């Protein structure tokens, strides 16, 4: 074999193929509405189309890209389609994609300040920008006692918050000795399932996570929370963590944070606020009331990768007391020791998260904030919420349908009055058509359709067409 054979892509090859990939992505966005939103692939179909073994010799890049078109696209559910109304927005943008590309190109591993100072300092600074943008309390600023860090998802933020609450409640002894089975945590029956997973991972156990009843609007009942805490303490248990939600996954319910915070302060319990999707709405002053009471929280998170045009993954996690988080998560083996860390003058974000390694995620967030500015972000949030409110009015005006929950922001929960079977059939027909994609939940035990509006390129015509198709299919079943 010639000594000069490297198998690597040369800079010029990278330039040429890179242009081809960017062109492909740009073309994909131009034609994205031509694809069925929900992949029509059958289980195992994509794997069956792939070779049974890896190639012995490298293949031309053009052939690889061609197979993306031929083999991969049929198995893609198009989250970036303007007709995607399922789950929650997970909206990318050209700006964020380019920021992510640059992050991949730099190949930074930002576990320590010393391993790339810009990775750490840009993240700290950009997250400080977001505090006043969202009307969050100043204690979450890095210049105060707290600070922010980018996690992969809100699931990781919930786990980090629960661990910090666990340690604070045990005077930082459970990391060394393990959990004694007496620690209990609290959420509502509508809280995201990641909190249950966090309770399992953190060693509390699912049986020690109390699911608190909700009111008629599906928000946590603070009186039930207070009652359960008193009951647990009377049994010798130690309450350590409460998760309140700003915008539950099922119905966008907003828990009464001021009342929950008062209870947590009374009992010395860590309060975490999960605002995964809905927190972004606070970019607009008129929706900032959703953050009422957050000033009393110990931690808070929201997802720019849901509704702020910053492609997955990018969850922003704030703490009021960074020392509590660092003391919970810090492990310092000899091979990570360095002068900057020992000086105490820098942030090492490896101490703020579960994994050691971390990507340069702040680049794409920085790109987005600079490209859109506050004005541009507010424009789209207002547009999405206005479209959602208009959709809710259309539902109210159609006697076959009913709203299943309040619609304060961009999620509408609705259903046919004809019952569960009719609603499930309606959703299945719509999704099989490929014209749009809806998902469901159950509220008060009833099968409920969810219309989540927040896609980067979703416009009024897409929402109008979705409602027209919903009405058409409902007519076929009536």
Coordinates of C-alpha atoms in Angstrom, one line a residue:
X1 CA 0.0 0.0 0.0
X2 CA 1.5 3.4 -0.9
X3 CA 2.6 5.4 2.1
X4 CA 0.7 8.5 1.0
X5 CA -2.7 6.7 1.1
X6 CA -4.6 8.3 4.0
X7 CA -8.3 7.4 3.2
X8 CA -9.2 10.8 4.6
X9 CA -11.2 13.4 2.7
X10 CA -8.9 16.2 1.5
X11 CA -9.8 19.8 2.3
X12 CA -10.8 20.3 -1.4
X13 CA -12.9 17.2 -1.4
X14 CA -14.5 18.3 1.8
X15 CA -15.2 21.7 0.2
X16 CA -16.8 20.1 -2.8
X17 CA -18.9 17.5 -1.0
X18 CA -19.8 20.0 1.7
X19 CA -21.3 22.3 -0.9
X20 CA -23.3 19.2 -2.2
X21 CA -24.6 18.5 1.3
X22 CA -25.7 22.1 1.9
X23 CA -27.3 22.2 -1.5
X24 CA -29.1 19.0 -0.7
X25 CA -30.4 20.4 2.6
X26 CA -31.6 23.6 1.0
X27 CA -33.4 21.6 -1.7
X28 CA -34.9 19.4 1.0
X29 CA -36.5 22.4 2.7
X30 CA -37.8 23.6 -0.7
X31 CA -39.6 20.3 -1.3
X32 CA -40.3 19.2 2.2
X33 CA -44.1 19.7 1.8
X34 CA -44.1 17.1 -1.0
X35 CA -43.4 14.3 1.5
X36 CA -45.8 12.5 3.8
X37 CA -45.3 14.2 7.2
X38 CA -45.4 10.8 9.0
X39 CA -43.1 8.2 7.5
X40 CA -45.1 5.5 5.7
X41 CA -42.3 2.9 6.2
X42 CA -43.3 -0.4 7.7
X43 CA -41.2 -2.0 10.6
X44 CA -38.0 -3.4 9.3
X45 CA -38.4 -2.0 5.8
X46 CA -35.4 0.4 6.1
X47 CA -33.0 -2.2 7.5
X48 CA -34.1 -4.6 4.7
X49 CA -33.0 -2.1 2.1
X50 CA -29.4 -1.9 3.5
X51 CA -26.5 -4.2 2.8
X52 CA -26.0 -7.0 5.3
X53 CA -22.4 -6.1 5.9
X54 CA -20.3 -2.9 5.9
X55 CA -18.3 -2.2 2.7
X56 CA -14.8 -3.6 2.5
X57 CA -13.7 -0.6 0.4
X58 CA -14.7 3.0 0.6
X59 CA -17.5 4.2 -1.7
X60 CA -17.8 7.5 -3.6
X61 CA -19.4 10.3 -1.6
X62 CA -21.9 10.9 -4.4
X63 CA -23.2 7.3 -4.0
X64 CA -23.6 7.8 -0.2
X65 CA -25.6 11.0 -0.7
X66 CA -27.7 9.4 -3.4
X67 CA -28.6 6.6 -0.9
X68 CA -29.8 9.2 1.6
X69 CA -32.4 10.2 -1.0
X70 CA -33.2 6.6 -2.0
X71 CA -33.0 4.6 1.3
X72 CA -33.2 7.1 4.2
X73 CA -35.8 9.6 3.2
X74 CA -38.6 7.0 3.0
X75 CA -38.0 6.3 6.7
X76 CA -37.9 9.9 7.8
X77 CA -40.8 11.5 9.7
X78 CA -40.4 15.2 8.7
X79 CA -40.2 17.1 11.9
X80 CA -39.3 20.2 10.0
X81 CA -42.4 20.1 7.8
X82 CA -44.7 23.0 8.3
X83 CA -47.5 20.4 8.5
X84 CA -46.0 18.7 11.5
X85 CA -48.3 19.4 14.5
X86 CA -47.4 16.4 16.7
X87 CA -45.8 16.2 20.1
X88 CA -44.1 19.6 20.3
X89 CA -42.1 21.8 17.9
X90 CA -38.5 20.7 17.4
X91 CA -37.7 23.4 15.1
X92 CA -34.4 23.8 13.3
X93 CA -33.4 26.9 11.3
X94 CA -30.7 27.5 8.7
X95 CA -28.9 29.7 11.1
X96 CA -28.7 27.0 13.8
X97 CA -27.7 24.3 11.3
X98 CA -24.8 26.4 10.2
X99 CA -23.8 27.0 13.8
X100 CA -24.0 23.2 14.4
X101 CA -21.9 22.6 11.3
X102 CA -19.2 24.9 12.6
X103 CA -19.3 23.2 16.0
X104 CA -18.8 19.8 14.3
X105 CA -16.0 21.3 12.2
X106 CA -14.2 22.6 15.3
X107 CA -14.6 19.3 17.0
X108 CA -14.3 20.8 20.5
X109 CA -14.6 18.7 23.6
X110 CA -15.6 21.3 26.2
X111 CA -15.5 19.4 29.4
X112 CA -13.1 21.9 31.1
X113 CA -12.5 25.6 30.6
X114 CA -8.9 24.6 29.7
X115 CA -10.0 22.3 26.9
X116 CA -11.5 25.2 25.0
X117 CA -12.0 28.5 26.9
X118 CA -14.3 29.9 24.2
X119 CA -16.6 26.9 24.5
X120 CA -17.2 27.7 28.2
X121 CA -17.2 31.5 28.2
X122 CA -19.5 31.8 25.2
X123 CA -22.0 29.5 26.8
X124 CA -21.9 31.4 30.1
X125 CA -22.3 34.7 28.3
X126 CA -25.1 33.7 26.0
X127 CA -27.1 32.1 28.9
X128 CA -26.7 35.3 30.8
X129 CA -28.2 37.1 27.8
X130 CA -31.3 34.9 28.0
X131 CA -32.0 35.7 31.7
X132 CA -33.4 39.3 31.0
X133 CA -34.8 38.2 27.6
X134 CA -37.1 35.7 29.4
X135 CA -37.7 37.9 32.5
X136 CA -36.0 35.4 34.7
X137 CA -34.6 36.3 38.2
X138 CA -31.1 37.8 38.3
X139 CA -30.0 35.0 40.7
X140 CA -29.7 32.8 37.6
X141 CA -27.0 35.0 36.2
X142 CA -23.4 33.8 36.4
X143 CA -22.5 37.1 38.0
X144 CA -24.7 36.2 40.9
X145 CA -24.7 33.0 43.0
X146 CA -26.2 30.9 40.2
X147 CA -25.7 30.5 36.5
X148 CA -26.7 28.5 33.5
X149 CA -25.5 25.5 31.5
X150 CA -26.6 23.9 28.3
X151 CA -27.8 20.3 28.8
X152 CA -28.8 17.9 26.1
X153 CA -32.5 17.7 27.1
X154 CA -34.9 18.7 29.9
X155 CA -34.6 15.1 31.1
X156 CA -31.0 15.7 32.1
X157 CA -31.9 19.0 33.8
X158 CA -34.6 17.2 35.9
X159 CA -32.1 14.6 36.9
X160 CA -29.4 17.1 37.8
X161 CA -31.9 19.1 39.8
X162 CA -33.2 16.0 41.6
X163 CA -29.6 14.9 42.5
X164 CA -28.9 18.4 43.9
X165 CA -32.1 18.3 45.9
X166 CA -31.2 14.9 47.2
X167 CA -27.8 15.9 48.3
X168 CA -28.9 19.1 49.9
X169 CA -31.5 17.2 51.9
X170 CA -28.9 14.7 53.1
X171 CA -26.2 17.3 53.8
X172 CA -24.3 15.8 50.8
X173 CA -24.0 12.4 52.3
X174 CA -26.1 10.2 49.9
X175 CA -23.5 10.5 47.2
X176 CA -21.1 8.6 49.5
X177 CA -23.5 6.3 51.3
X178 CA -26.3 5.9 48.8
X179 CA -30.0 6.7 49.4
X180 CA -31.6 5.3 52.5
X181 CA -35.1 4.8 51.1
X182 CA -36.5 7.7 53.1
X183 CA -36.2 10.4 50.4
X184 CA -39.3 11.4 48.6
X185 CA -40.0 13.7 45.6
X186 CA -43.1 15.3 44.2
X187 CA -44.6 16.1 40.8
X188 CA -48.1 16.2 39.3
X189 CA -49.9 13.5 37.5
X190 CA -49.3 15.6 34.3
X191 CA -45.5 16.0 34.8
X192 CA -43.2 14.7 32.1
X193 CA -42.2 11.1 32.4
X194 CA -38.5 12.1 32.6
X195 CA -39.0 12.9 36.3
X196 CA -40.1 9.4 37.0
X197 CA -37.0 8.1 35.2
X198 CA -34.9 10.6 37.2
X199 CA -36.3 9.2 40.5
X200 CA -35.2 5.7 39.4
X201 CA -31.7 6.8 38.3
X202 CA -31.2 8.9 41.4
X203 CA -31.9 5.9 43.6
X204 CA -35.1 7.3 45.2
X205 CA -37.2 4.7 43.4
X206 CA -40.5 5.2 41.5
X207 CA -42.4 4.4 44.7
X208 CA -41.0 7.4 46.4
X209 CA -42.1 9.8 43.7
X210 CA -45.5 11.2 44.6
X211 CA -47.9 12.1 41.8
X212 CA -50.0 15.0 43.0
X213 CA -53.6 15.4 41.8
X214 CA -54.4 18.2 39.4
X215 CA -57.3 20.7 39.1
X216 CA -59.8 21.1 36.4
X217 CA -57.2 22.8 34.2
X218 CA -54.7 20.0 34.8
X219 CA -52.4 22.1 36.9
X220 CA -51.0 20.7 40.2
X221 CA -53.1 21.2 43.3
X222 CA -50.9 23.0 45.8
X223 CA -53.2 22.0 48.7
X224 CA -52.7 18.3 47.8
X225 CA -48.9 18.9 47.6
X226 CA -48.9 20.4 51.1
X227 CA -51.1 17.6 52.5
X228 CA -48.8 14.9 51.0
X229 CA -45.6 16.5 52.3
X230 CA -47.0 16.8 55.8
X231 CA -48.2 13.2 55.7
X232 CA -44.8 11.9 54.5
X233 CA -42.9 13.9 57.1
X234 CA -45.2 12.4 59.8
X235 CA -44.0 8.9 58.6
X236 CA -40.3 9.9 59.1
X237 CA -39.7 10.4 55.4
X238 CA -37.6 13.3 54.0
X239 CA -39.1 15.4 51.2
X240 CA -36.2 16.6 48.9
X241 CA -37.6 17.7 45.5
X242 CA -40.6 19.2 43.8
X243 CA -41.0 19.6 40.0
X244 CA -43.4 22.2 38.9
X245 CA -44.2 22.6 35.2
X246 CA -44.8 25.6 33.0
X247 CA -46.6 24.0 30.1
X248 CA -47.2 20.3 30.6
X249 CA -46.7 18.0 27.7
X250 CA -50.2 16.7 27.5
X251 CA -52.1 20.0 27.7
X252 CA -49.8 23.0 28.3
X253 CA -51.1 23.4 31.9
X254 CA -49.2 25.8 34.1
X255 CA -48.7 24.8 37.7
X256 CA -49.3 27.5 40.4
X257 CA -45.6 28.2 41.1
X258 CA -46.0 30.9 43.7
X259 CA -48.1 28.6 45.9
X260 CA -45.8 25.6 45.3
X261 CA -42.7 27.7 46.0
X262 CA -44.2 28.9 49.3
X263 CA -44.7 25.3 50.4
X264 CA -41.2 24.3 49.3
X265 CA -39.6 27.2 51.3
X266 CA -41.6 26.2 54.3
X267 CA -40.2 22.7 54.2
X268 CA -36.8 23.4 52.8
X269 CA -37.4 21.4 49.6
X270 CA -35.6 22.0 46.3
X271 CA -38.0 23.4 43.7
X272 CA -37.3 22.8 40.0
X273 CA -39.4 24.4 37.3
X274 CA -39.6 22.6 34.0
X275 CA -40.7 25.0 31.2
X276 CA -39.4 22.9 28.4
X277 CA -41.5 24.2 25.5
X278 CA -43.5 27.0 27.0
X279 CA -40.7 29.0 28.6
X280 CA -39.8 30.4 25.1
X281 CA -43.1 32.3 25.1
X282 CA -41.7 34.5 27.8
X283 CA -39.5 36.2 25.2
X284 CA -42.7 38.3 24.7
X285 CA -43.5 40.5 27.7
X286 CA -47.2 39.9 27.3
X287 CA -46.7 36.2 28.0
X288 CA -44.2 36.6 30.8
X289 CA -46.8 35.9 33.5
X290 CA -46.1 32.2 32.9
X291 CA -42.9 32.8 34.9
X292 CA -44.6 34.2 38.0
X293 CA -43.0 32.6 41.0
X294 CA -39.9 31.4 39.2
X295 CA -38.0 33.9 41.3
X296 CA -38.4 31.4 44.2
X297 CA -37.2 28.3 42.3
X298 CA -33.9 26.6 43.0
X299 CA -33.6 25.6 39.3
X300 CA -35.3 26.1 36.0
X301 CA -35.0 24.8 32.5
X302 CA -36.4 25.4 29.0
X303 CA -35.6 24.1 25.5
X304 CA -34.4 26.4 22.8
X305 CA -34.5 23.2 20.7
X306 CA -38.3 23.1 20.9
X307 CA -39.6 26.6 20.1
X308 CA -36.6 28.9 19.6
X309 CA -35.2 27.8 16.2
X310 CA -32.1 26.1 17.7
X311 CA -31.9 22.6 16.4
X312 CA -31.7 19.6 18.8
X313 CA -30.1 19.3 21.2
X314 CA -30.1 22.4 23.4
X315 CA -31.7 22.6 26.8
X316 CA -30.9 25.6 29.0
X317 CA -30.7 24.8 32.8
X318 CA -30.3 27.5 35.4
X319 CA -29.6 27.1 39.1
X320 CA -29.8 29.7 41.9
X321 CA -26.9 28.2 43.8
X322 CA -24.2 26.8 41.5
X323 CA -22.2 25.6 44.5
X324 CA -24.9 23.1 45.4
X325 CA -24.9 21.7 41.9
X326 CA -21.1 21.5 41.6
X327 CA -20.8 19.9 45.0
X328 CA -23.3 17.3 43.9
X329 CA -21.7 16.4 40.6
X330 CA -18.0 17.2 40.8
X331 CA -15.5 14.3 40.6
X332 CA -11.9 15.4 40.0
X333 CA -9.5 12.6 39.0
X334 CA -5.8 13.4 38.6
X335 CA -5.9 13.4 34.7
X336 CA -8.4 16.4 34.8
X337 CA -6.4 18.5 37.2
X338 CA -5.1 21.7 35.7
X339 CA -3.9 25.2 36.8
X340 CA -7.1 27.0 35.6
X341 CA -9.4 24.7 37.5
X342 CA -7.2 24.8 40.6
X343 CA -7.3 28.6 40.6
X344 CA -11.1 28.6 41.0
X345 CA -11.4 31.4 38.5
X346 CA -13.1 29.5 35.8
X347 CA -16.2 27.4 35.2
X348 CA -15.8 23.7 34.4
X349 CA -19.1 22.6 33.0
X350 CA -18.3 18.9 33.5
X351 CA -19.3 19.6 37.1
X352 CA -22.8 20.9 36.0
X353 CA -24.0 17.8 34.1
X354 CA -24.0 14.0 34.1
X355 CA -21.5 13.1 31.3
X356 CA -17.9 14.3 31.3
X357 CA -17.8 15.3 27.7
X358 CA -19.8 18.1 26.0
X359 CA -20.2 19.6 22.6
X360 CA -19.9 23.3 21.7
X361 CA -23.7 23.7 21.7
X362 CA -23.5 27.4 22.5
X363 CA -22.4 28.3 19.0
X364 CA -25.7 27.4 17.4
X365 CA -27.6 29.3 20.1
X366 CA -25.3 32.3 19.7
X367 CA -25.9 32.2 15.9
X368 CA -29.7 32.1 16.4
X369 CA -29.8 35.0 18.9
X370 CA -27.6 37.1 16.7
X371 CA -29.4 36.3 13.5
X372 CA -33.0 36.7 14.7
X373 CA -32.5 39.2 17.5
X374 CA -35.1 39.6 20.2
X375 CA -37.5 41.2 17.6
X376 CA -37.3 38.3 15.2
X377 CA -37.9 35.6 17.9
X378 CA -40.8 37.5 19.3
X379 CA -42.4 37.9 15.9
X380 CA -42.6 34.1 15.4
X381 CA -43.7 33.3 18.9
X382 CA -46.6 35.8 18.6
X383 CA -47.5 34.4 15.2
X384 CA -47.6 30.9 16.4
X385 CA -49.7 31.7 19.4
X386 CA -52.1 33.8 17.3
X387 CA -52.5 30.9 14.9
X388 CA -53.2 28.5 17.8
X389 CA -55.8 30.8 19.3
X390 CA -57.5 31.1 15.9
X391 CA -57.5 27.3 15.6
X392 CA -59.1 27.0 19.0
X393 CA -61.9 29.4 17.8
X394 CA -62.5 27.2 14.8
X395 CA -62.9 24.2 17.1
X396 CA -65.3 26.1 19.3
X397 CA -67.4 27.0 16.2
X398 CA -67.8 23.4 15.0
X399 CA -70.5 21.6 16.9
X400 CA -68.9 18.2 16.3
X401 CA -65.8 19.1 18.3
X402 CA -64.9 20.4 21.8
X403 CA -61.9 21.8 23.4
X404 CA -60.5 19.4 26.0
X405 CA -58.3 21.9 28.0
X406 CA -57.6 25.6 28.2
X407 CA -55.2 26.8 25.4
X408 CA -53.1 29.6 26.9
X409 CA -50.3 29.4 24.3
X410 CA -49.6 27.3 21.2
X411 CA -51.1 23.9 22.0
X412 CA -54.7 23.1 21.4
X413 CA -56.3 19.9 22.9
X414 CA -59.5 19.0 21.2
X415 CA -61.7 16.1 20.3
X416 CA -64.8 14.9 18.5
X417 CA -67.7 14.6 20.9
X418 CA -68.5 11.2 19.3
X419 CA -66.1 9.4 21.6
X420 CA -62.7 7.7 21.8
X421 CA -63.0 5.4 18.8
X422 CA -64.1 8.2 16.6
X423 CA -61.1 10.4 17.7
X424 CA -58.6 7.6 17.3
X425 CA -59.9 6.7 13.9
X426 CA -59.8 10.4 12.8
X427 CA -56.2 10.7 13.9
X428 CA -55.1 7.5 12.2
X429 CA -56.7 8.5 8.9
X430 CA -55.1 11.9 9.0
X431 CA -51.7 10.6 9.8
X432 CA -51.9 7.8 7.1
X433 CA -52.8 10.5 4.5
X434 CA -49.4 12.1 5.0
X435 CA -51.0 15.6 4.8
X436 CA -50.3 16.4 8.4
X437 CA -49.2 14.7 11.6
X438 CA -51.1 14.8 15.0
X439 CA -50.5 13.0 18.2
X440 CA -52.8 12.3 21.2
X441 CA -53.0 12.3 24.9
X442 CA -55.7 11.3 27.4
X443 CA -57.3 13.9 29.5
X444 CA -59.9 12.9 32.1
X445 CA -59.6 9.4 30.6
X446 CA -60.7 10.6 27.2
X447 CA -58.7 10.2 23.9
X448 CA -57.7 13.7 23.0
X449 CA -56.0 15.1 19.9
X450 CA -53.2 17.6 20.3
X451 CA -52.5 20.4 17.7
X452 CA -49.1 21.8 18.5
X453 CA -48.2 24.9 16.4
X454 CA -44.6 26.1 16.4
X455 CA -42.8 24.9 13.4
X456 CA -40.1 27.2 11.9
X457 CA -41.9 27.4 8.6
X458 CA -45.5 26.9 9.6
X459 CA -47.7 29.7 8.3
X460 CA -51.4 30.4 8.4
X461 CA -52.1 28.5 5.2
X462 CA -50.7 25.3 6.8
X463 CA -53.0 25.6 9.8
X464 CA -56.0 26.4 7.7
X465 CA -55.3 23.4 5.5
X466 CA -54.9 21.2 8.6
X467 CA -58.3 22.3 9.9
X468 CA -59.9 21.7 6.5
X469 CA -58.5 18.2 6.4
X470 CA -59.6 17.5 10.0
X471 CA -63.1 18.6 9.1
X472 CA -63.2 16.6 5.9
X473 CA -62.1 13.4 7.7
X474 CA -64.5 14.0 10.6
X475 CA -67.3 14.3 8.0
X476 CA -66.5 10.9 6.6
X477 CA -66.9 9.3 10.1
X478 CA -70.1 11.1 11.0

